[in-house]
CSV table of C-alpha atoms in Angstrom, one decimal:
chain,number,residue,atom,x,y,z
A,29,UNK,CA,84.9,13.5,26.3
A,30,UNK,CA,85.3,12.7,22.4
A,31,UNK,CA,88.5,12.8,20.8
A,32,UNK,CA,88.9,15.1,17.8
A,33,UNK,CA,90.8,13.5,15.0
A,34,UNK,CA,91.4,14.8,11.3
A,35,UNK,CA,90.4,12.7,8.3
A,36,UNK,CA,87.8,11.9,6.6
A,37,UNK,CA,87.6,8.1,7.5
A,38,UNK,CA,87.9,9.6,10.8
A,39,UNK,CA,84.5,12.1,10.2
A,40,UNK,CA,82.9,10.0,7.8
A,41,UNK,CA,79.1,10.3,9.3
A,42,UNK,CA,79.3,13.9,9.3
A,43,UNK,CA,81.3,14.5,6.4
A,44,UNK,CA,78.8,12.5,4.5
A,45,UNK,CA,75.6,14.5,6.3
A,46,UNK,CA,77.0,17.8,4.8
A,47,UNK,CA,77.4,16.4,1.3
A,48,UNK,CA,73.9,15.3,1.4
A,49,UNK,CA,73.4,18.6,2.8
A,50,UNK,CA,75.0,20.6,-0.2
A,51,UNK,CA,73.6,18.4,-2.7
A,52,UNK,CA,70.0,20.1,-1.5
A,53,UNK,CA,71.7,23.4,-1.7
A,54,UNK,CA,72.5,23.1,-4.9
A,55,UNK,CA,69.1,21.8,-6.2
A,56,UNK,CA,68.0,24.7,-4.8
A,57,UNK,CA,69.2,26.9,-7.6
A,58,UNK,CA,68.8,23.8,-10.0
A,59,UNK,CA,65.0,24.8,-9.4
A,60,UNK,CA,65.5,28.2,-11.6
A,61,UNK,CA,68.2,27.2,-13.7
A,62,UNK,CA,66.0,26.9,-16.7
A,63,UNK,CA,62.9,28.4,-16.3
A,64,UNK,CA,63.7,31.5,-15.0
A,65,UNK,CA,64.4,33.3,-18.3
A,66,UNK,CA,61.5,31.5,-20.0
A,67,UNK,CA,59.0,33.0,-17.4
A,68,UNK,CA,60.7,36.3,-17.9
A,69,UNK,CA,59.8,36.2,-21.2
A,70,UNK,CA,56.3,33.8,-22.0
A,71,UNK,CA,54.6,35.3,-18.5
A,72,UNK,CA,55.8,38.5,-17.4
A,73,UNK,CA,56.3,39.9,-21.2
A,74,UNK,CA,60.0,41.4,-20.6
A,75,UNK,CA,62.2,41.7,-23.5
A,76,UNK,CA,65.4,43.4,-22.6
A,77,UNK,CA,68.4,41.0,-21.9
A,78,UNK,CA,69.4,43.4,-19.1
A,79,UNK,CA,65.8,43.2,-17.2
A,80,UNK,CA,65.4,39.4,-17.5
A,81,UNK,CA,69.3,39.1,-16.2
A,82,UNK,CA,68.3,40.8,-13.3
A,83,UNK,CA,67.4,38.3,-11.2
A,84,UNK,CA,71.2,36.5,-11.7
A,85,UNK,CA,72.7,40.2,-10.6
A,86,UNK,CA,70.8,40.3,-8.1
A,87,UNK,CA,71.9,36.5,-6.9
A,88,UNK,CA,75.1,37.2,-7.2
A,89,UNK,CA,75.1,40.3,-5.6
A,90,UNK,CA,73.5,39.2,-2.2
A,91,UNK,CA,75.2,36.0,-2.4
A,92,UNK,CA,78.7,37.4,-3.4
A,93,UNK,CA,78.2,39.8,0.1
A,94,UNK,CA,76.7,36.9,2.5
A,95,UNK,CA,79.8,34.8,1.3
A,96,UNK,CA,82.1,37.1,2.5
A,97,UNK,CA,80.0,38.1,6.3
A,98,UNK,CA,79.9,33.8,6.8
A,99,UNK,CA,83.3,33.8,6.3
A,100,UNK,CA,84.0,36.3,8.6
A,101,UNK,CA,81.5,35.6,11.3
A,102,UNK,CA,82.0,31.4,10.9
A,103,UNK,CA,85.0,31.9,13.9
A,104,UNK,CA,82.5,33.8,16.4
A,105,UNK,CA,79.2,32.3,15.4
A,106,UNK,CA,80.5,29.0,14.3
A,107,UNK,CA,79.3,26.9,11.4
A,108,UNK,CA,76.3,25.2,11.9
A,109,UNK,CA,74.3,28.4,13.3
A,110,UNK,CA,74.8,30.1,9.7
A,111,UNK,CA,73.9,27.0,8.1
A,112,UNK,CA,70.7,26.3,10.1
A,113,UNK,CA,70.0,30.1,9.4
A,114,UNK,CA,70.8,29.9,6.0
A,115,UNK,CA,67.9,27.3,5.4
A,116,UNK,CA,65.5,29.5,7.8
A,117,UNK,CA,66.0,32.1,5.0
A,118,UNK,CA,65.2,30.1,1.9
A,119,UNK,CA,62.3,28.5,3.0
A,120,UNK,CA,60.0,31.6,1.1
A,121,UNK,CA,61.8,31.1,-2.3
A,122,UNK,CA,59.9,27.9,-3.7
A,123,UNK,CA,56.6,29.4,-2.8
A,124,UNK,CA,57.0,32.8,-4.0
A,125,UNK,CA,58.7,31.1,-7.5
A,126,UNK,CA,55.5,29.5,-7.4
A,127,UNK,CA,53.0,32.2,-7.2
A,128,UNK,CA,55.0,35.2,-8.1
A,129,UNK,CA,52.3,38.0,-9.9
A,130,UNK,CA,55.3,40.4,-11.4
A,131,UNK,CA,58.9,40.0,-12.0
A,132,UNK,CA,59.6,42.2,-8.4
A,133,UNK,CA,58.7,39.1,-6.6
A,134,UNK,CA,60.8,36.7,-8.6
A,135,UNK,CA,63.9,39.4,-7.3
A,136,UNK,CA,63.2,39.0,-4.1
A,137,UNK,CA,63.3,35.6,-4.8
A,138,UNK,CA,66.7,35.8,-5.8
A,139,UNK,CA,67.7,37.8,-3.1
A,140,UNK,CA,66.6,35.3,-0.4
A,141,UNK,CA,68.5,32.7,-2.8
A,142,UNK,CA,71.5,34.2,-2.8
A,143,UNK,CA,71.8,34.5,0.9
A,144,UNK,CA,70.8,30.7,1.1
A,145,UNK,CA,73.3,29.5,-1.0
A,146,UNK,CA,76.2,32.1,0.5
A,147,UNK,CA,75.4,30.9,4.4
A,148,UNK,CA,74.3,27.3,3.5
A,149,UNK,CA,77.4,26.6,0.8
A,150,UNK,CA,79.8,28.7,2.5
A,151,UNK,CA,79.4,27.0,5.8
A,152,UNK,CA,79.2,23.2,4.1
A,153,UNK,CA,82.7,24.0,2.3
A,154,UNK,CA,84.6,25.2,5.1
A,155,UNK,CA,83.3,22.2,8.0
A,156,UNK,CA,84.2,19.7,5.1
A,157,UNK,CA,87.5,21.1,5.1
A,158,UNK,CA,88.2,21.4,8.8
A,159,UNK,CA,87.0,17.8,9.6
A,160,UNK,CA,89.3,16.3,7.1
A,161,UNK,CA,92.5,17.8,7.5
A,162,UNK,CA,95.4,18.8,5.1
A,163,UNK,CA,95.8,15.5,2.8
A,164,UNK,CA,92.5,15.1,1.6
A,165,UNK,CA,91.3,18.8,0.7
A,166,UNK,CA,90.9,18.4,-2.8
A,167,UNK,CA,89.3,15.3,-2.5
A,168,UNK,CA,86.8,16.3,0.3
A,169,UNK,CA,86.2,19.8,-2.2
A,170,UNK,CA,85.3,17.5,-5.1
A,171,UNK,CA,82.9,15.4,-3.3
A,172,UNK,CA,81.1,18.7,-2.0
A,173,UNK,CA,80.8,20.1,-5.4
A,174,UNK,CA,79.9,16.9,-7.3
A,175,UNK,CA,77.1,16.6,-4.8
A,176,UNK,CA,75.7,20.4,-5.5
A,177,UNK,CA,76.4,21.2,-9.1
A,178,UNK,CA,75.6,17.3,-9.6
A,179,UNK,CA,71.8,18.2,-8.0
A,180,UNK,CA,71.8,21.4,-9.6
A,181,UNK,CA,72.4,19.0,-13.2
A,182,UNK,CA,69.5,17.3,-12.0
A,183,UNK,CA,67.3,19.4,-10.7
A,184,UNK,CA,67.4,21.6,-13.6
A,185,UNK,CA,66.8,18.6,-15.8
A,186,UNK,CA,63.5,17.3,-13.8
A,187,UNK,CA,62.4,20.9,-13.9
A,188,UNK,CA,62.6,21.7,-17.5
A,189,UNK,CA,60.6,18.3,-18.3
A,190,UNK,CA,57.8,19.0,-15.8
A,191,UNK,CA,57.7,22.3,-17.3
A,192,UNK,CA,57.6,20.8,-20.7
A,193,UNK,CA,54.4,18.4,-19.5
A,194,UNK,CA,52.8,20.9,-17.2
A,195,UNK,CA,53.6,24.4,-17.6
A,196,UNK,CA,56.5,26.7,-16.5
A,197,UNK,CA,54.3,27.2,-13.1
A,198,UNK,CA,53.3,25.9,-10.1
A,199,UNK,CA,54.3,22.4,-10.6
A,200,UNK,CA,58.6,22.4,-11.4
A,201,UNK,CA,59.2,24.6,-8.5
A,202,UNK,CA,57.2,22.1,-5.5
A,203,UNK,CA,60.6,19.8,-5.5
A,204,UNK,CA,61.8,23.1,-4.0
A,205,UNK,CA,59.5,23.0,-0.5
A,206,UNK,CA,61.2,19.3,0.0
A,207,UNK,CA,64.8,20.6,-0.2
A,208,UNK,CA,64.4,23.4,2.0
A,209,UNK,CA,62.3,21.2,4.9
A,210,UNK,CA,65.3,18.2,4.7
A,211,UNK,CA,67.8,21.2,4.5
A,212,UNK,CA,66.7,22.7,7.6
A,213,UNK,CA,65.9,19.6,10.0
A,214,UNK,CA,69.0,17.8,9.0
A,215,UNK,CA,71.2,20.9,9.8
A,216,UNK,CA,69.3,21.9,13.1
A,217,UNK,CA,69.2,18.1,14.2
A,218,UNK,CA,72.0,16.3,13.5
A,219,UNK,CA,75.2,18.7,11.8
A,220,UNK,CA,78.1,19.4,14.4
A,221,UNK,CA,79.8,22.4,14.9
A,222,UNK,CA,84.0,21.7,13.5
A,223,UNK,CA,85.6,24.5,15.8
A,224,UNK,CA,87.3,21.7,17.5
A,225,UNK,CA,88.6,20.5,14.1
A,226,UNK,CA,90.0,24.2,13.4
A,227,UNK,CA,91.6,24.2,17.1
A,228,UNK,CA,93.1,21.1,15.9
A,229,UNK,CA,94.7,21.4,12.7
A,230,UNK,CA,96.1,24.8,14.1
A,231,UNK,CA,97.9,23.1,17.0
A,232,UNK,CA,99.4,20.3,14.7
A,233,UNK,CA,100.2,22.4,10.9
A,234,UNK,CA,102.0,26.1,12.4
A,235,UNK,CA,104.0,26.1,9.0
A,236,UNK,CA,101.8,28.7,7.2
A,237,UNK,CA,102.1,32.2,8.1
A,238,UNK,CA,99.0,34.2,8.8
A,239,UNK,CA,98.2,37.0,6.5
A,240,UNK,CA,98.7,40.3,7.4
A,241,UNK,CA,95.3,41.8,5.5
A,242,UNK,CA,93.5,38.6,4.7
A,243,UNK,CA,91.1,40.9,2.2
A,244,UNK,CA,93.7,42.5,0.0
A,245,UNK,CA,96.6,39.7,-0.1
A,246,UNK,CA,93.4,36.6,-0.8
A,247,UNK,CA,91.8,39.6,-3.2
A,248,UNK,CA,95.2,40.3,-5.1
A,249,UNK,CA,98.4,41.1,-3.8
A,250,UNK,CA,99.6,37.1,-2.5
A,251,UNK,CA,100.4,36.0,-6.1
A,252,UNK,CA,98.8,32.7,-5.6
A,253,UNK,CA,95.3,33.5,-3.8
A,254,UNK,CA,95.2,36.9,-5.7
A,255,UNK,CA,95.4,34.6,-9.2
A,256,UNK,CA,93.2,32.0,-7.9
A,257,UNK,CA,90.4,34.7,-7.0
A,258,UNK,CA,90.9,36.6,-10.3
A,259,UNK,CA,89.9,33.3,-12.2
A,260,UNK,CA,86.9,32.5,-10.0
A,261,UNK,CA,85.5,35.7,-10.3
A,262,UNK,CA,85.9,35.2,-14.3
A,263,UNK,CA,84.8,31.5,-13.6
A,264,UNK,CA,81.3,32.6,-12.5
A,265,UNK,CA,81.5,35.5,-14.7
A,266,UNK,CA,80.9,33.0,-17.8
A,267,UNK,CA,79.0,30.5,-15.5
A,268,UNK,CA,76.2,33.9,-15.8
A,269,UNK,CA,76.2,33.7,-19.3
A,270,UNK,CA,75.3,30.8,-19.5
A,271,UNK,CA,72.5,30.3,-17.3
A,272,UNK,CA,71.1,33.3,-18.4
A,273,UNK,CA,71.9,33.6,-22.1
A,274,UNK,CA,72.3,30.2,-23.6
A,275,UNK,CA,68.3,29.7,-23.0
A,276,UNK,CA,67.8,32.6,-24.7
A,277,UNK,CA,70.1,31.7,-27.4
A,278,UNK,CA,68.5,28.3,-27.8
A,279,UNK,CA,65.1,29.5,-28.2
A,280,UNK,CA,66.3,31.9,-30.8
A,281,UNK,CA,67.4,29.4,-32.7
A,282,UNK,CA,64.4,26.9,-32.8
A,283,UNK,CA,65.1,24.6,-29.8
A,284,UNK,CA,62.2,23.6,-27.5
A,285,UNK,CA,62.1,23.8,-24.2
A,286,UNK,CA,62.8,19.8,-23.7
A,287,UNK,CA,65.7,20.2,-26.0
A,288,UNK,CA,67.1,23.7,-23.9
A,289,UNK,CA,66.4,21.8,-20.6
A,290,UNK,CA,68.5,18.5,-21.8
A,291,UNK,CA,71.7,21.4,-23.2
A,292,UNK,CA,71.7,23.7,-20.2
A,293,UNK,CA,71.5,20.2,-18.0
A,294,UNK,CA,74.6,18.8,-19.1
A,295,UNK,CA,77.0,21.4,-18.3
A,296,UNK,CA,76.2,20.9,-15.1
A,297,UNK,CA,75.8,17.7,-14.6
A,298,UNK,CA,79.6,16.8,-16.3
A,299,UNK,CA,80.9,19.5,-14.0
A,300,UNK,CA,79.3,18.2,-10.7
A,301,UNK,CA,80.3,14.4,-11.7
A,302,UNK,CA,84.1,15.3,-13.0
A,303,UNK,CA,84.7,16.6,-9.4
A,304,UNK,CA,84.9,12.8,-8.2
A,305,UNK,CA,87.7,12.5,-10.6
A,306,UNK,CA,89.0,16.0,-10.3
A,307,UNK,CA,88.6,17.0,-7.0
A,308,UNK,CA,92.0,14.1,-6.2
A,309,UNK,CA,93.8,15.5,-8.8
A,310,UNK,CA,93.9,18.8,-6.9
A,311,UNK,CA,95.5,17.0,-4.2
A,312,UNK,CA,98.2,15.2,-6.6
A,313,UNK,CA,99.1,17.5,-9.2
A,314,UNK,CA,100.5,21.0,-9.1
A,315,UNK,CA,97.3,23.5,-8.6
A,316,UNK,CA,98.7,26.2,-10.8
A,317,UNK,CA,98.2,23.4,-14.1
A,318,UNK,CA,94.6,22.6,-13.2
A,319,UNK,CA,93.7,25.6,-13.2
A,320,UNK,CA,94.6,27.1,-16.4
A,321,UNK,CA,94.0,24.1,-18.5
A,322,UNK,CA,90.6,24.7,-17.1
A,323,UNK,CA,90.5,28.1,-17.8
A,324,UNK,CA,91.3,27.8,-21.3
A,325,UNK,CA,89.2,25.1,-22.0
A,326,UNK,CA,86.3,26.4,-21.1
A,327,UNK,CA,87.1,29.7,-23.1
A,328,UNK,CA,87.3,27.4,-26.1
A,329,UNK,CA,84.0,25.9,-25.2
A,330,UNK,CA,82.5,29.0,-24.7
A,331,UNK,CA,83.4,30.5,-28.3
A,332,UNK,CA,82.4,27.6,-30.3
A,333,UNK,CA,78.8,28.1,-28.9
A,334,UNK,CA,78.7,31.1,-31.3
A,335,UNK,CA,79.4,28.3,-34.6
A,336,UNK,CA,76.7,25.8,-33.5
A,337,UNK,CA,73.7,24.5,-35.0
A,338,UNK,CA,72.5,21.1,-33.8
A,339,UNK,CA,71.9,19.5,-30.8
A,340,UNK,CA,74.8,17.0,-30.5
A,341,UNK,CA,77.1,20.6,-30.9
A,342,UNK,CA,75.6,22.2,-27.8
A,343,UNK,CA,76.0,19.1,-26.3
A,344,UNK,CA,79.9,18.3,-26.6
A,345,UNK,CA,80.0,22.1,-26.2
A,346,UNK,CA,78.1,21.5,-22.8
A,347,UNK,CA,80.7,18.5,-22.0
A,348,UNK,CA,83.6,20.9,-22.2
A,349,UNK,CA,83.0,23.2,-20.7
A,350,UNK,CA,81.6,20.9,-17.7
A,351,UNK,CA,85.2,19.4,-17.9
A,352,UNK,CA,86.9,22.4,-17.8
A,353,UNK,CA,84.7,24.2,-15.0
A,354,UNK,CA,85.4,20.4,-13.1
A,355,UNK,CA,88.8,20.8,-13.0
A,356,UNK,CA,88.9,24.4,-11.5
A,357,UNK,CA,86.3,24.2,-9.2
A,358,UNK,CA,87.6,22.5,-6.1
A,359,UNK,CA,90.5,23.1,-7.4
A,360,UNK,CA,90.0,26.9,-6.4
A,361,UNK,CA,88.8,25.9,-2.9
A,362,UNK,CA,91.4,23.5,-2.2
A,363,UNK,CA,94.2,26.4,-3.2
A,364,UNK,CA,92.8,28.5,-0.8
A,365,UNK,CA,92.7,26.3,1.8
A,366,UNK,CA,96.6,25.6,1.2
A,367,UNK,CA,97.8,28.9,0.9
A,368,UNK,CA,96.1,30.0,4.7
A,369,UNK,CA,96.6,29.0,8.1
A,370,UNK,CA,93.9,27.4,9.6
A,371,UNK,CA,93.3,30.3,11.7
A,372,UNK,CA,91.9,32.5,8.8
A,373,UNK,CA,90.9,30.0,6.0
A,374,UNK,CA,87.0,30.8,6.7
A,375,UNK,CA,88.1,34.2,5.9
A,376,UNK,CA,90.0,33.5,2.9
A,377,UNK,CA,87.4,31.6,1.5
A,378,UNK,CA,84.5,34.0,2.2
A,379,UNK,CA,87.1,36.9,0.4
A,380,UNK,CA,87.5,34.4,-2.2
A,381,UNK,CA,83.6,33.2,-2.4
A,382,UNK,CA,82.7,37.1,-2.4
A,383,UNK,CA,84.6,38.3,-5.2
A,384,UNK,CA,84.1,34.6,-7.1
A,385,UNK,CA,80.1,35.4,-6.7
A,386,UNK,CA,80.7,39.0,-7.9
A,387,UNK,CA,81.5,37.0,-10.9
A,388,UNK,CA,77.7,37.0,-11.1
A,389,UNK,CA,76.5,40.5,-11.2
A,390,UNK,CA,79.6,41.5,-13.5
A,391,UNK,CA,78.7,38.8,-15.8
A,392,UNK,CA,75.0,39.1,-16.1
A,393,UNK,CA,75.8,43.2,-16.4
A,394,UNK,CA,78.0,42.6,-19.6
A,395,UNK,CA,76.2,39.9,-21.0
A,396,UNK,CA,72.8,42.2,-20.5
A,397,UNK,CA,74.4,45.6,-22.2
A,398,UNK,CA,76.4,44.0,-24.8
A,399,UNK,CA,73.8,41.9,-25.8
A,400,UNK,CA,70.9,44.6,-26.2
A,401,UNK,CA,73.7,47.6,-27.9
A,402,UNK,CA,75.2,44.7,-29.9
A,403,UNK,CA,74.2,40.8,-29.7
A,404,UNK,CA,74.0,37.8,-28.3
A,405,UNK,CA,77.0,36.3,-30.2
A,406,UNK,CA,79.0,39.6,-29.4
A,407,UNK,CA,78.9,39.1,-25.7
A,408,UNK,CA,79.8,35.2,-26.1
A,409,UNK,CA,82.8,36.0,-27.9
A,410,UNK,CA,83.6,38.7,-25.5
A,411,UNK,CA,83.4,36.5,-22.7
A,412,UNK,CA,84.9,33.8,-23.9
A,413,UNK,CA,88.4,35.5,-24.8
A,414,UNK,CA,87.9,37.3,-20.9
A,415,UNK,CA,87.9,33.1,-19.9
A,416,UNK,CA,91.1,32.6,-21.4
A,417,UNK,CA,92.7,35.8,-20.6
A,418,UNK,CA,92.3,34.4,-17.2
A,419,UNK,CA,94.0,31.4,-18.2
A,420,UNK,CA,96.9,33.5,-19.5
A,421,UNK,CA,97.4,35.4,-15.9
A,422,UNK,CA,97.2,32.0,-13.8
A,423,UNK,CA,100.0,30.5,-16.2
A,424,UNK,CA,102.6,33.6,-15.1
A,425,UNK,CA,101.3,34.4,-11.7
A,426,UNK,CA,101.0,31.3,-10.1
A,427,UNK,CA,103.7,29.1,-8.7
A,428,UNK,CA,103.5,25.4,-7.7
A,429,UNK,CA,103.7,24.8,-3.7
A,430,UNK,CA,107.0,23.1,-2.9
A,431,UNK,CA,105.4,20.3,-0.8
A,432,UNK,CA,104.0,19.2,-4.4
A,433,UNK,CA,107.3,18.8,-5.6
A,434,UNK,CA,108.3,16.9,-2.4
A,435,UNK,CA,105.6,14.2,-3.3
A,436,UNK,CA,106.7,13.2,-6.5
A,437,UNK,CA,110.2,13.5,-5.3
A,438,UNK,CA,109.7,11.3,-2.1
A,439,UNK,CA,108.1,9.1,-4.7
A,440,UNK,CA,111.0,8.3,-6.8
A,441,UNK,CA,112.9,8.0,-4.3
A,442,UNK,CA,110.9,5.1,-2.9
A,443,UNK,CA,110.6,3.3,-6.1
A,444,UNK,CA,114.3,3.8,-6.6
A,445,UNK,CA,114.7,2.2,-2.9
A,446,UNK,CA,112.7,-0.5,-4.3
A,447,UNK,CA,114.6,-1.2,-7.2
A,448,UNK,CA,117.5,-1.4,-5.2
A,449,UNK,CA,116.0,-4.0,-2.7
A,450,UNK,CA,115.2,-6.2,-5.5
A,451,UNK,CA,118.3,-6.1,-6.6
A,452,UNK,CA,119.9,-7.1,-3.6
A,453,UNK,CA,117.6,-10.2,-2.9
């Protein structure tokens, strides 16, 4: 009978499977990053905003629902079923991206996407946390999203210069087919389910109180998760912006599409690799700070998009904002996780991953009408001030855990032991 033990030393071979695992997830919407509103416009002829956004609406909007159902069903199905189904489900999307024949296709697409990434990234995020335990949350988080945004980076990179060589279609979207084959064998064959993990850390950590309506208190009404959802939902809000606007934006303004596909790359690709870094800092540091320094700056970053010209401006503008959406992202996760008992964290964070996602279909809605009754730099600036509004709410809702205190604390204490052992010697 095998022993079930906390850590991620203690987990390392599966712990390391699902961050492979996720990194494939998030190539998978890597693949589209780019292109998407390109085709929209240079092959299917659209030229309203709010029609080529459709596709991210309706991402978010399947993703945003699935998040919430995995979270829910992860206790009775357990994990690794709505992972291994997850996969089942995207295998169509590189294939139809492929050989779409009108923009309807490229929806469904999107639809099938977003319940991919909700089952698949839903489920890799919560066994990541369950196998390693209370210490190492934000750590574990960081690792998970360096590996996905980090492919997405990537992916969206290799796309945009194989599109660049050899069209916008068939050719950038065949990466896809390998991701979804390795995504669905490696999960079927060799992933573990972690209900012994959650059994676990349940018996040994009693000392947070289970919520009495996980939707409403995670949605709003527990100061901390309520303030923590409220900024993911703006988080992704902006994150649809950009990946459907800033394209557009940049081909407006002259750029090619090597130059759009290096800019768009690099906001992603800073934000998956500052997790490393990040992702410890959320287990260091009071939460509350993270997350509205990374609020704010990546409402900054967001408004100086509007006075840019070159391509070394979009690209610092890029790094920003990567920094700032680095800091909050497993940030977010690892909050969560904190403020729940073990119990009902798959819950929590499927309420918070719903209304996060949301963030999608809200965003791609505003920047769409705003941008066709007004402009593009209109619904920039509009978004950008939303970013640190959010910002503003974190800074008086939120409240530092007391066990954060306790470290640094517990730590000065010891170095004042030290000091005194020295000087007794």
């Amino acid at each position: 009978m095998n022993v079930v033990q906390l850590g991620l030393k203690e987990n390392w071979k599966q712990f390391w499977l699902l961050v492979f695992i996720n990194a494939l997830v998030g190539g998978m919407i890597g693949l589209e990053r780019t292109l998407l509103p390109e085709i929209a416009k240079k092959e299917f002829h659209l030229t309203s905003t709010s029609i080529i956004l459709s596709f991210i609406i309706v991402f978010g909007l399947f993703k945003a629902f699935t998040n919430y159902f995995t979270g829910a069903l992860a206790n009775r199905f357990g994990r690794k079923k709505l992972l291994v189904f997850g996969w089942l489900v995207g295998i169509p999307v590189p294939f139809i991206l492929m050989y779409a024949n009108n923009w309807n296709w490229i929806i469904f697409a999107n639809i099938l996407l977003g319940i991919n990434q909700g089952l698949t990234w839903s489920s890799t995020v919560v066994m990541k946390i369950d196998l390693v335990g209370e210490k190492e949350r934000g750590f574990a988080m960081g690792l998970n999203e360096f590996a996905g945004y980090g492919m997405l980076g990537l992916v969206a990179f290799t796309t945009s210069s194989i599109a660049n060589n050899y069209g916008l279609r068939p050719y950038p979207f065949i990466i896809g087919i390998g991701f979804v084959i390795a995504g669905t064998l490696l999960s079927w064959l060799f992933v573990k389910d972690t209900s012994g993990h959650v059994n676990k850390e349940a018996q040994l950590n009693s000392s947070v109180p289970l919520l009495k309506n996980v939707f409403k208190e995670t949605s709003w009404l527990n100061k901390n998760l309520g303030s923590v959802t409220q900024a993911g939902l703006i988080n992704n809000l902006n994150d649809a912006m950009i990946w459907g606007i800033l394209p557009v934006l940049l081909a407006q303004r002259g750029f090619g599409i090597a130059q759009i596909g290096i800019i768009t790359a690099v906001y992603p690709a800073v934000w998956g690799l500052g997790q490393l870094i990040t992702g410890k800092l959320a287990d260091i540091y009071c939460k509350k700070d993270l997350l509205f320094w990374g609020m704010l700056l990546q409402g900054i970053a967001i408004i100086l998009i509007i006075f840019s010209s070159s391509v070394a401006h979009y690209i610092a503008i890029s790094v920003i904002l990567g920094i700032g959406t680095a800091i909050v992202y497993p940030t977010f996760l690892a909050s969560i996780a904190e403020d729940t008992n073990p119990q009902q964290r798959a819950k929590s964070l499927g309420v918070f991953r719903f209304w996060r996602d949301l963030g999608y279909v809200i965003g791609a809605l505003l920047t769409g009408v705003f941008t066709d009754l007004f402009s593009i730099e209109f619904s920039i600036a509009f978004i950008g001030v939303l970013t640190i509004l959010s910002s503003v709410v974190i800074i008086y809702r939120m409240y530092c855990k007391p066990q954060v205190k306790r470290v640094f604390r517990n730590a000065k204490s010891l170095l004042q032991n030290k000091d005194r052992n020295v000087v007794r010697v």
